[in-house]
Amino acid sequence: MTIYPPKDSALPYVGGARISAVDPLSPADDAGFEPGCIIASVDGHPLRDLIDWRWFSSEDVVCVGYRDLDGETGEVELEREEGESWGFTFEGVVFDGVKQCRNACTFCFMRQLPSGLRASLSVRDDDYRLSFLSGTFVTLTNLTPEDERRILEQRISPLRVSLHASDEHVRKALIGKHAQAGIEALERLLDAGVEVHAQIVLVPGVNDGEALRQTLRWAWERPGILDVGIVPLGYTRHQTLFSESFGTADAASAVLEAIAPFQRRAREQRGSLWVFASDEFYRNAYGADVLDCLPPAADYGDFSMFEDGIGILRSCADNWRDAHRGGIAHACAEALQDAGVHAYYVCGCALRESFPALLEESPLSEVFEPLFVANEFFGGNVDVTGLLTGTDVARAISATVARLSLSEPGACHDKEEGRFGGICDEASDTCSPLFFLPAVMFNDDGLTLDGWSLEDVRSAAKCPVSVVSCNPSEYLSEIASFAKDAASF
């Protein structure tokens, strides 16, 4: 490695990527970098985001400008073997500030949040870089000519774009006065070869029905639009504009019927469904029969719209059945039975129709059950597991514990259902169930949307609570391990 002193004077600090971790024995480690140091440039190019880093550091010899922990600046030449990682992990993926949304979307979920939440939840980003790196959807209404040139030069594709409607007037009613700028930018990018995953947030009476069919016809004529995901309007109790979405069977079925001809044509001509409805539409249309009416896994391809609620039910149901075929569920049931444990897996009410059907013929049916938690914090039609809060979960756990009879050592029965309920300790004459929270409830800092930690939930619920995976085969294995640990005490 060759260390260069700053040129002429100290290298000006222009932002850059803050290092959060350095791989041992990597080029970064060899050069003496530590967490907290900042990489400001690569071969003279300032780093605006992770895309810049990947683009400018693609060679095996690079010169990076840095700022160390003492505030000293300089440059160092790094070398690596072909295929070797540089060994840097950075804080975040955007280094120069997130591009903010300038729209006035009537359905914006961020505008429907209650006060008092952590500041990061109020940031309305509309950043094409996050679209590419993190899978967020953008409207493209704030793109500058420089942004468009960069997208093409650095081949930032595919992007995830909020389409919503192709009709200028409908789109303006949904998004605001900048709506047309976004659709024009989308057209230019598509013409230049950029590929797009499109999303439609469907609002009753606005962009559904014929407006939806028109939008799908428009999108079909543009091969660069790889697929289209349709999600229903989500609303909370902290607003007054909306009071319904597609919650009835008739309303949800009408959407599925509208997209069916496009799916049939796409399957014949492109080998995929191309347009996908989120799980809510199937759940609301078919109720308890939803698992029998979902498209097969093959239709979802690589589940690229999983984070938008498209294919989650299918994936979870298939994985649940795989866990049974592979013996994982049986092993979990045995571990729970041997430990004398009844496990409760916390989830949103969105799974209320499908989960019982999975448990019916499962060996877990007597020792494991979902605990459906109503989202009173957000209210409205918010019912997915990922938006559960510590407040609601702790309340639901406490209510469940209150229903368990603790009067007789070893009894552990639910007062209402007569079910076995937890770990029994005859010496202390106490009994408590085990509760498991899916990891999707927590952010990277281990906090729920209302700022609760796992310890906060445990303290409020006053019983054993642990965090496990969201994938059935994984969380059943984890629950089995907890049960074995409990049995050893």
Phi, psi and omega in degrees: 000144179243123179264128179253139172289159177303143181287124177061294178224182183303137178299121183298138179276117184239036183092214179121188187258120177277130183280130177256337179202152179231126180290133178301142176065015178272168173305322178297319179292317180300326182278355176090014179288148180227160173303136182104335174293159182238131170266113185266334184202161174229120183050039177086355180266119177300146180264115178267334185192179182294334177296315176302314181302310181297322184289311186276344180256021184286339178281174182265358173224120180223157175248118183251136172271139187223166168227121186272186185291341178268003182086001178285142180246157179179192178225149178219140177269126179250143175232151178214161173285156180301128180085354182280145176282150176290335176095011179264141163238130185253158174281114180074181182240347176243126188256344185247019179099139183281136177288128185272155177283139178245013183269174178230057183297128182296331186261008186305120182291327181297330179283352183255009183276149177287162178284162176093358178281162181298152190302325185298336181282348180262000180282116179263090182277150175213063192246117183299335180290320175292329175300315181285319187273325188240356176083016175282160180260141181233156180266344182070009182287342183253014180291136173262164175304324178296319177301314181296319178298320180292319178304318181285317182295316183265008176052053180278088187202143003278158174253157175253119190238133174281105182271304176068309179197147177266334179292129185302317184287320178295316181297320179294322179296329181276318191256322184121190190292342181267006187304316185292328178299323180292318181291326178292320177295319178300316178300315180297317181293317178298318179297332181271001175102003177287137179261155190219137164260121185258149177233143174237117169273115188269123180249123183306130176077003182243297182239021175263192178058228182295327177299322178293314180298322178296318179296320180291324176296318179298314182293323181297328181285358180240095186302338179292344175277101188292323179195168181227128176251136181245123178237146181282155173309130173251135181220152179251178177278356184266037177203169183235001185281324186239146177223359178206156175229240179242050187278345179269159180298319181295315182295317180292319180297324180298324178291315179298323178291325180293325183270347184303315179299324178292323178293319180296316179294320180295320179298319181289319188262334184236355175077016177211171179287333179067309178250131187234135173264143180291164185302329182303321181297317179292318180297316181288330181283323189246349177058230184296343180267012189302321184295335179277348186248355178289151172299152177291163183303323182300330181288339181272357178060237180267016179054044184292344180250025182303318183293345179263015178078022181250106180098000181295315180299316179298314181298314181294319180296316180294320180292323176301315180291325175297322179296329177284317179295327182274001177087357182295316181295319179296318179296322179294317179300317180296318180296318179294318179295316181297326181274350184067043186242139170248122185259136175245126179254114184287135177204164179286163182290352176298339181262006186298325181282326189266325187296315180304324180295326179289328183278341189309310184251024182268145175294350180275354191301334182265350186232000184216140175204152175284145172250102183282126184246122177286138182271085179282336182297311179267324180069205182061223179255023180282115183217011182275155184296322184295344180253014175289149180246160179299324180302309183290321182294314180299320179297316181293322179294316180299320179294323179292316178299322181296334180279345182278136179282123179248012188282329184244124177304131177085353183284300175050052180247145174287129183300324186274322187250349179069027183263151176299138191234359180169199179274132181255134177235096186294330182295317182263000179057040178233161179207134178213144179280172174253133180244141182234129181254134177290141184299336182297344178289339189247147175272188183295339178268005179075029181241145175280176182299332178263015172083018179270141173266172176300320179297324177298317180295315179300316182296317181288322183279335179059044177200169182295124179224133180225162179255134179226179181291173175260351182269123186308312182297329179281313184288333176291322175295320180292320178296321177300320179294319177298320181296319179295321177296320180295322182291337184281348181270000000 
